[in-house]
Amino acid sequence: MKIFKPGKFAFNTALVISSISGIIIALTLAAGAHPDYWWLSMVATLILFFSVYVVIMRALDRYFYGNLRIIYRNILLLKSPQSSVIEKKIPDHEVLPEINRMLIEWDQGKKEEIDHLKELEIYRKEFLGNVSHELKTPIFTIQGYIHTLLDGGIEDHEINLLYLQKAAKGIDRLISIVDDLESISKLEAGELILEHRTFDLTELVAEVFESIEMRAREMEIELALENPDERHYVYADKERVRQVFVNLLVNSIKYGKKGGTTRVIITDGADLVNVEVTDTGIGVEPQHVSRLFERFFRVDKSRSREQGGTGLGLAIVKHIIEAHGQRIAVESEFGSGTRFSFTLKKSK
Ligand code: ADP
């Protein structure tokens, strides 16, 4: 492709126009028999050459830079369509490099956006696969019991009540999966609006202890709160924080050892309250620890399902803590126990 060079074009045009005009002037002066016609025609030709050259260069400059500035302005508008764009005052010779820089930056941004969309697509597929897998197990169980009952089992007094109870348990499990899925999708879509208020964390832990006391007793696990008389006021969404404690404490029972202890330690910092939930359970092997907060991750799938786990509990916990602008950490010693620690904002 031939590249248009404005300087060369102006030079050639000026040369042609001034040469033709010079010849005409020379001929006119010669016809009038003027003695200095040679010098005069030379001077007139040179003046004409420079004038035409300058005029053409200026016209071309105005035309090109005018159009380049329109492109520059449109790129700025595309980058931020809502805001009224304040065009940077830049000299003409910087317009083209600036457009170039913006296009490279834009291209980079688009690539990152595409990578992010690809990641989301992979996540969506994985999530759907996991969800259908999770739902299938209880659905097939319920289906099995119902069909057995319909095929005559209903008349068998030895199994009818038992199978109905098992089917009902399957339905409870389906409900807990759907509840967890609803929570996680709301949390991940950022739809969850936290209702912050001031409350006493000690009181909340005592309430949660009470609600899971039966389960703990079944596993002969002691639930202990250190310094139960101390008050620790935090500014957070009480119901969501309750969910955090329920998930962590129920896990400490599910993955606990008979006769063990689950301890909650709350300590006040300058602006934050630190919470530790420690158990003396089965612990987690080091290679799995970093994956515990991933949705649907379970170290031992069958133990988790047996215990009614959905594999979403810790992912929900992490989302809730992060929605509060805080962090949660986990440490574990395989065979000895696990410690979760997180912070919450202290009430002023
Ligand atoms: P689940 O519904 O399977 O309990 P979670 O997200 O709550 O799902 O936990 C994910 C996995 O992390 C569990 O399946 C279990 O393997 C492990 N885990 C969670 N809490 C503990 C704990 N306190 N002690 C040992 N392992 C744990």
Short mmCIF file of C-alpha atoms and ligand atoms in Angstrom, two decimals:
data_model
loop_
_atom_site.label_atom_id
_atom_site.label_comp_id
_atom_site.label_asym_id
_atom_site.label_seq_id
_atom_site.Cartn_x
_atom_site.Cartn_y
_atom_site.Cartn_z
CA MET A 1 0.00 0.00 0.00
CA LYS A 2 1.27 3.43 -0.97
CA ILE A 3 1.67 5.70 2.06
CA PHE A 4 0.53 9.26 1.63
CA LYS A 5 3.29 11.69 2.67
CA PRO A 6 1.88 15.21 3.23
CA GLY A 7 5.34 16.90 3.03
CA LYS A 8 6.20 15.30 -0.30
CA PHE A 9 2.76 16.07 -1.73
CA ALA A 10 3.02 19.77 -0.70
CA PHE A 11 6.58 20.01 -2.10
CA ASN A 12 5.66 18.48 -5.46
CA THR A 13 2.49 20.55 -5.84
CA ALA A 14 4.36 23.76 -4.92
CA LEU A 15 7.13 22.83 -7.37
CA VAL A 16 4.71 22.22 -10.26
CA ILE A 17 2.60 25.36 -9.62
CA SER A 18 5.64 27.63 -9.10
CA SER A 19 7.51 26.21 -12.14
CA ILE A 20 4.52 26.75 -14.45
CA SER A 21 3.93 30.23 -13.01
CA GLY A 22 7.72 31.02 -13.24
CA ILE A 23 7.78 30.07 -16.92
CA ILE A 24 4.66 32.18 -17.57
CA ILE A 25 6.20 35.19 -15.69
CA ALA A 26 9.52 34.74 -17.53
CA LEU A 27 7.80 34.59 -20.91
CA THR A 28 5.62 37.63 -20.08
CA LEU A 29 8.68 39.67 -18.99
CA ALA A 30 10.66 38.50 -22.03
CA ALA A 31 7.80 39.51 -24.32
CA GLY A 32 7.89 43.02 -22.75
CA ALA A 33 11.73 43.01 -23.33
CA HIS A 34 12.39 43.82 -19.69
CA PRO A 35 16.18 43.64 -19.04
CA ASP A 36 15.94 41.99 -15.56
CA TYR A 37 13.26 39.48 -16.51
CA TRP A 38 15.50 36.51 -15.65
CA TRP A 39 16.12 37.56 -12.00
CA LEU A 40 12.63 38.82 -11.45
CA SER A 41 11.07 35.61 -12.71
CA MET A 42 13.44 33.60 -10.40
CA VAL A 43 12.47 35.63 -7.32
CA ALA A 44 8.75 35.46 -8.16
CA THR A 45 8.97 31.68 -8.69
CA LEU A 46 10.74 31.15 -5.34
CA ILE A 47 8.22 33.31 -3.44
CA LEU A 48 5.38 31.43 -5.13
CA PHE A 49 6.98 28.07 -4.32
CA PHE A 50 7.27 28.80 -0.60
CA SER A 51 3.80 30.35 -0.39
CA VAL A 52 2.12 27.39 -2.08
CA TYR A 53 4.14 24.92 -0.01
CA VAL A 54 3.23 26.61 3.30
CA VAL A 55 -0.46 27.01 2.38
CA ILE A 56 -0.81 23.35 1.32
CA MET A 57 1.05 22.05 4.41
CA ARG A 58 -1.15 24.12 6.70
CA ALA A 59 -4.36 22.99 4.97
CA LEU A 60 -3.30 19.35 5.16
CA ASP A 61 -2.26 19.68 8.80
CA ARG A 62 -5.62 21.17 9.68
CA TYR A 63 -7.44 18.44 7.77
CA PHE A 64 -5.49 15.52 9.29
CA TYR A 65 -5.21 16.72 12.85
CA GLY A 66 -8.86 17.80 12.79
CA ASN A 67 -9.88 14.24 11.89
CA LEU A 68 -7.40 12.68 14.31
CA ARG A 69 -8.82 14.78 17.13
CA ILE A 70 -12.34 13.53 16.26
CA ILE A 71 -11.07 9.92 16.52
CA TYR A 72 -9.26 10.76 19.77
CA ARG A 73 -12.44 12.31 21.23
CA ASN A 74 -14.54 9.31 20.17
CA ILE A 75 -12.11 6.89 21.82
CA LEU A 76 -12.32 8.93 25.02
CA LEU A 77 -16.12 8.84 24.82
CA LEU A 78 -16.11 5.07 24.23
CA LYS A 79 -13.89 4.61 27.27
CA SER A 80 -16.24 6.52 29.56
CA PRO A 81 -19.59 7.10 27.86
CA GLN A 82 -21.45 8.31 30.96
CA SER A 83 -19.04 10.95 32.13
CA SER A 84 -18.58 14.16 30.23
CA VAL A 85 -15.13 13.64 28.83
CA ILE A 86 -12.60 16.33 29.39
CA GLU A 87 -10.30 16.18 26.44
CA LYS A 88 -6.70 16.58 27.42
CA LYS A 89 -5.07 19.61 25.82
CA ILE A 90 -2.26 18.03 23.88
CA PRO A 91 -0.21 19.43 21.01
CA ASP A 92 -0.94 18.17 17.48
CA HIS A 93 2.16 16.02 17.21
CA GLU A 94 1.15 14.08 20.35
CA VAL A 95 -2.36 13.19 19.15
CA LEU A 96 -1.33 10.16 17.10
CA PRO A 97 0.97 8.59 19.77
CA GLU A 98 -1.78 9.23 22.34
CA ILE A 99 -4.37 7.43 20.15
CA ASN A 100 -1.89 4.59 19.72
CA ARG A 101 -1.32 4.35 23.48
CA MET A 102 -5.06 4.37 24.20
CA LEU A 103 -5.72 1.63 21.63
CA ILE A 104 -3.00 -0.60 23.14
CA GLU A 105 -4.45 0.01 26.61
CA TRP A 106 -7.97 -0.72 25.33
CA ASP A 107 -6.84 -3.91 23.65
CA GLN A 108 -5.21 -5.06 26.91
CA GLY A 109 -8.42 -4.30 28.83
CA LYS A 110 -10.50 -6.28 26.33
CA LYS A 111 -8.13 -9.25 26.58
CA GLU A 112 -8.47 -9.23 30.38
CA GLU A 113 -12.26 -8.99 30.04
CA ILE A 114 -12.32 -11.96 27.66
CA ASP A 115 -10.11 -13.99 30.04
CA HIS A 116 -12.45 -13.13 32.90
CA LEU A 117 -15.52 -14.16 30.85
CA LYS A 118 -13.82 -17.44 29.92
CA GLU A 119 -13.12 -18.09 33.61
CA LEU A 120 -16.75 -17.35 34.46
CA GLU A 121 -17.89 -19.73 31.76
CA ILE A 122 -15.68 -22.52 33.16
CA TYR A 123 -16.96 -21.76 36.65
CA ARG A 124 -20.59 -21.79 35.44
CA LYS A 125 -20.15 -25.19 33.79
CA GLU A 126 -18.37 -26.59 36.85
CA PHE A 127 -21.01 -25.16 39.15
CA LEU A 128 -23.89 -26.62 37.12
CA GLY A 129 -22.15 -30.00 37.03
CA ASN A 130 -21.63 -29.94 40.78
CA VAL A 131 -25.18 -28.82 41.49
CA SER A 132 -26.77 -31.56 39.41
CA HIS A 133 -24.44 -34.11 40.97
CA GLU A 134 -25.36 -32.94 44.49
CA LEU A 135 -29.08 -33.02 43.74
CA LYS A 136 -28.99 -36.39 42.04
CA THR A 137 -27.93 -38.36 45.13
CA PRO A 138 -30.90 -37.44 47.38
CA ILE A 139 -33.35 -37.50 44.45
CA PHE A 140 -32.36 -41.08 43.54
CA THR A 141 -32.53 -42.11 47.20
CA ILE A 142 -36.03 -40.69 47.58
CA GLN A 143 -37.07 -42.25 44.25
CA GLY A 144 -35.81 -45.66 45.41
CA TYR A 145 -37.78 -45.59 48.67
CA ILE A 146 -40.99 -44.27 47.08
CA HIS A 147 -40.93 -46.88 44.30
CA THR A 148 -40.31 -49.68 46.78
CA LEU A 149 -43.28 -48.47 48.80
CA LEU A 150 -45.47 -48.19 45.68
CA ASP A 151 -44.44 -51.66 44.55
CA GLY A 152 -46.03 -53.13 47.64
CA GLY A 153 -43.65 -52.08 50.38
CA ILE A 154 -46.41 -49.86 51.78
CA GLU A 155 -48.19 -53.01 53.02
CA ASP A 156 -45.08 -54.28 54.74
CA HIS A 157 -45.29 -52.95 58.27
CA GLU A 158 -41.63 -53.69 58.85
CA ILE A 159 -40.38 -51.28 56.27
CA ASN A 160 -43.13 -48.79 55.37
CA LEU A 161 -42.52 -46.34 58.20
CA LEU A 162 -38.75 -46.68 57.97
CA TYR A 163 -38.76 -46.00 54.20
CA LEU A 164 -41.03 -43.01 54.58
CA GLN A 165 -38.69 -41.63 57.25
CA LYS A 166 -35.71 -42.20 54.94
CA ALA A 167 -37.50 -40.48 52.05
CA ALA A 168 -38.34 -37.56 54.35
CA LYS A 169 -34.67 -37.36 55.36
CA GLY A 170 -33.75 -37.21 51.67
CA ILE A 171 -36.16 -34.32 51.19
CA ASP A 172 -34.62 -32.49 54.17
CA ARG A 173 -31.26 -32.94 52.53
CA LEU A 174 -32.57 -31.55 49.23
CA ILE A 175 -33.89 -28.52 51.08
CA SER A 176 -30.57 -27.90 52.80
CA ILE A 177 -28.73 -28.15 49.45
CA VAL A 178 -31.18 -25.71 47.83
CA ASP A 179 -30.88 -23.32 50.81
CA ASP A 180 -27.09 -23.37 50.60
CA LEU A 181 -27.20 -22.91 46.82
CA GLU A 182 -29.49 -19.92 47.24
CA SER A 183 -27.17 -18.39 49.85
CA ILE A 184 -24.05 -18.90 47.77
CA SER A 185 -25.58 -17.57 44.56
CA LYS A 186 -26.85 -14.46 46.37
CA LEU A 187 -23.47 -13.94 48.02
CA GLU A 188 -21.58 -14.40 44.75
CA ALA A 189 -23.90 -12.14 42.81
CA GLY A 190 -23.37 -9.47 45.48
CA GLU A 191 -27.15 -9.37 45.99
CA LEU A 192 -26.93 -9.89 49.69
CA ILE A 193 -27.51 -6.67 51.56
CA LEU A 194 -26.00 -6.80 54.99
CA GLU A 195 -28.06 -5.42 57.83
CA HIS A 196 -25.45 -4.06 60.18
CA ARG A 197 -26.24 -3.49 63.80
CA THR A 198 -24.53 -3.62 67.16
CA PHE A 199 -24.80 -6.86 69.08
CA ASP A 200 -22.96 -8.92 71.64
CA LEU A 201 -20.95 -11.74 70.11
CA THR A 202 -20.80 -13.68 73.39
CA GLU A 203 -24.59 -13.81 73.52
CA LEU A 204 -24.81 -14.96 69.90
CA VAL A 205 -22.30 -17.79 70.49
CA ALA A 206 -24.32 -18.91 73.53
CA GLU A 207 -27.49 -18.99 71.36
CA VAL A 208 -25.75 -21.05 68.66
CA PHE A 209 -24.34 -23.44 71.29
CA GLU A 210 -27.86 -24.01 72.54
CA SER A 211 -29.20 -24.74 69.06
CA ILE A 212 -26.59 -27.42 68.32
CA GLU A 213 -26.27 -28.85 71.82
CA MET A 214 -28.09 -32.06 70.88
CA ARG A 215 -25.75 -32.82 67.99
CA ALA A 216 -22.73 -32.12 70.16
CA ARG A 217 -24.04 -34.42 72.89
CA GLU A 218 -24.57 -37.24 70.37
CA MET A 219 -20.89 -37.00 69.49
CA GLU A 220 -19.92 -36.42 73.14
CA ILE A 221 -18.28 -33.17 72.16
CA GLU A 222 -17.99 -30.37 74.69
CA LEU A 223 -18.81 -26.86 73.47
CA ALA A 224 -16.80 -24.27 75.39
CA LEU A 225 -16.75 -20.50 75.25
CA GLU A 226 -13.76 -18.87 76.88
CA ASN A 227 -14.54 -16.02 79.30
CA PRO A 228 -18.34 -16.29 78.91
CA ASP A 229 -18.91 -13.25 81.14
CA GLU A 230 -17.01 -10.87 78.88
CA ARG A 231 -19.06 -8.79 76.43
CA HIS A 232 -17.79 -8.26 72.90
CA TYR A 233 -19.90 -5.81 70.94
CA VAL A 234 -19.50 -5.93 67.18
CA TYR A 235 -21.07 -4.01 64.31
CA ALA A 236 -22.18 -6.64 61.76
CA ASP A 237 -25.14 -8.51 60.28
CA LYS A 238 -26.21 -10.69 63.22
CA GLU A 239 -28.08 -13.34 61.21
CA ARG A 240 -25.21 -13.79 58.76
CA VAL A 241 -22.69 -14.02 61.59
CA ARG A 242 -24.98 -16.60 63.21
CA GLN A 243 -24.75 -18.60 59.96
CA VAL A 244 -20.93 -18.39 60.19
CA PHE A 245 -20.93 -19.79 63.73
CA VAL A 246 -23.48 -22.50 62.90
CA ASN A 247 -21.45 -23.68 59.90
CA LEU A 248 -18.11 -23.66 61.76
CA LEU A 249 -19.46 -25.22 64.95
CA VAL A 250 -21.51 -27.88 63.17
CA ASN A 251 -18.41 -28.76 61.14
CA SER A 252 -16.40 -29.13 64.34
CA ILE A 253 -18.94 -31.75 65.41
CA LYS A 254 -19.27 -33.44 61.99
CA TYR A 255 -15.51 -33.77 61.68
CA GLY A 256 -14.91 -34.10 65.40
CA LYS A 257 -13.79 -37.00 67.53
CA LYS A 258 -15.88 -38.50 70.30
CA GLY A 259 -15.04 -36.92 73.64
CA GLY A 260 -13.43 -33.90 72.00
CA THR A 261 -13.84 -30.19 72.65
CA THR A 262 -14.80 -27.27 70.46
CA ARG A 263 -13.64 -23.97 71.88
CA VAL A 264 -14.61 -20.43 70.91
CA ILE A 265 -12.20 -17.69 71.94
CA ILE A 266 -13.15 -14.05 71.43
CA THR A 267 -10.59 -11.29 71.99
CA ASP A 268 -10.87 -7.54 71.54
CA GLY A 269 -8.37 -5.59 69.46
CA ALA A 270 -8.23 -1.83 68.87
CA ASP A 271 -10.85 -1.71 66.08
CA LEU A 272 -11.54 -5.38 65.51
CA VAL A 273 -12.77 -8.35 67.47
CA ASN A 274 -10.89 -11.56 66.81
CA VAL A 275 -12.74 -14.89 66.89
CA GLU A 276 -11.20 -18.35 67.00
CA VAL A 277 -13.11 -21.60 66.64
CA THR A 278 -10.84 -24.50 67.57
CA ASP A 279 -11.67 -28.19 67.61
CA THR A 280 -9.92 -31.41 68.54
CA GLY A 281 -11.32 -33.28 65.55
CA ILE A 282 -9.91 -35.30 62.69
CA GLY A 283 -8.03 -32.36 61.19
CA VAL A 284 -7.14 -31.88 57.54
CA GLU A 285 -4.07 -33.08 55.65
CA PRO A 286 -1.80 -30.15 54.67
CA GLN A 287 -2.37 -30.55 50.91
CA HIS A 288 -6.13 -29.96 51.37
CA VAL A 289 -6.05 -27.00 53.75
CA SER A 290 -5.85 -24.28 51.10
CA ARG A 291 -8.88 -25.73 49.27
CA LEU A 292 -11.27 -25.87 52.23
CA PHE A 293 -13.11 -22.66 51.27
CA GLU A 294 -13.73 -23.75 47.68
CA ARG A 295 -17.34 -24.51 46.87
CA PHE A 296 -18.14 -28.23 46.79
CA PHE A 297 -14.67 -29.16 48.07
CA ARG A 298 -14.68 -32.00 50.58
CA VAL A 299 -11.78 -33.98 51.91
CA ASP A 300 -13.89 -37.07 52.45
CA LYS A 301 -17.01 -36.94 50.26
CA SER A 302 -18.77 -39.90 51.81
CA ARG A 303 -18.23 -38.69 55.38
CA SER A 304 -19.50 -35.23 54.42
CA ARG A 305 -22.66 -36.62 52.72
CA GLU A 306 -23.28 -39.03 55.56
CA GLN A 307 -23.23 -36.03 57.90
CA GLY A 308 -25.61 -34.06 55.70
CA GLY A 309 -22.90 -31.79 54.28
CA THR A 310 -23.36 -29.92 51.02
CA GLY A 311 -19.73 -28.89 50.50
CA LEU A 312 -20.84 -25.27 50.50
CA GLY A 313 -20.69 -24.42 54.20
CA LEU A 314 -17.17 -23.00 54.32
CA ALA A 315 -17.57 -21.18 50.98
CA ILE A 316 -20.62 -19.45 52.48
CA VAL A 317 -18.67 -18.62 55.65
CA LYS A 318 -15.84 -17.04 53.65
CA HIS A 319 -18.26 -14.99 51.53
CA ILE A 320 -20.05 -13.66 54.60
CA ILE A 321 -16.83 -12.64 56.34
CA GLU A 322 -15.50 -11.01 53.17
CA ALA A 323 -18.83 -9.20 52.63
CA HIS A 324 -18.09 -7.62 56.03
CA GLY A 325 -14.72 -6.49 54.68
CA GLN A 326 -12.86 -8.97 56.92
CA ARG A 327 -10.74 -12.10 56.47
CA ILE A 328 -10.95 -15.69 57.63
CA ALA A 329 -8.00 -18.06 58.03
CA VAL A 330 -7.65 -21.75 58.75
CA GLU A 331 -4.92 -23.87 60.31
CA SER A 332 -5.13 -27.59 60.77
CA GLU A 333 -3.11 -30.46 62.06
CA PHE A 334 -4.07 -33.78 60.59
CA GLY A 335 -5.34 -36.07 63.32
CA SER A 336 -5.32 -33.36 66.00
CA GLY A 337 -7.75 -30.62 65.09
CA THR A 338 -8.55 -27.47 63.17
CA ARG A 339 -8.65 -23.76 63.99
CA PHE A 340 -10.63 -21.14 62.09
CA SER A 341 -10.00 -17.49 62.93
CA PHE A 342 -11.71 -14.38 61.65
CA THR A 343 -12.27 -10.78 62.56
CA LEU A 344 -15.30 -8.52 62.84
CA LYS A 345 -15.59 -4.78 63.25
CA LYS A 346 -15.86 -3.66 66.85
CA SER A 347 -18.87 -1.52 67.66
CA LYS A 348 -17.95 2.11 68.49
P1 ADP B 1 -19.45 -29.88 54.11
O1 ADP B 1 -20.87 -29.64 53.83
O2 ADP B 1 -18.89 -31.00 53.32
O3 ADP B 1 -19.15 -29.97 55.56
P2 ADP B 1 -17.93 -27.44 54.15
O4 ADP B 1 -17.75 -26.42 53.10
O5 ADP B 1 -18.52 -27.00 55.43
O6 ADP B 1 -18.74 -28.60 53.49
O7 ADP B 1 -16.51 -28.07 54.44
C1 ADP B 1 -15.73 -28.52 53.38
C2 ADP B 1 -14.84 -29.68 53.81
O8 ADP B 1 -13.85 -29.21 54.71
C3 ADP B 1 -15.57 -30.76 54.56
O9 ADP B 1 -16.14 -31.70 53.69
C4 ADP B 1 -14.46 -31.37 55.39
O10 ADP B 1 -13.73 -32.30 54.62
C5 ADP B 1 -13.54 -30.17 55.67
N1 ADP B 1 -13.78 -29.58 57.01
C6 ADP B 1 -14.55 -28.52 57.29
N2 ADP B 1 -14.51 -28.21 58.61
C7 ADP B 1 -13.68 -29.10 59.16
C8 ADP B 1 -13.21 -29.32 60.50
N3 ADP B 1 -13.59 -28.54 61.52
N4 ADP B 1 -12.34 -30.33 60.70
C9 ADP B 1 -11.93 -31.12 59.69
N5 ADP B 1 -12.34 -30.98 58.41
C10 ADP B 1 -13.20 -29.97 58.14
#
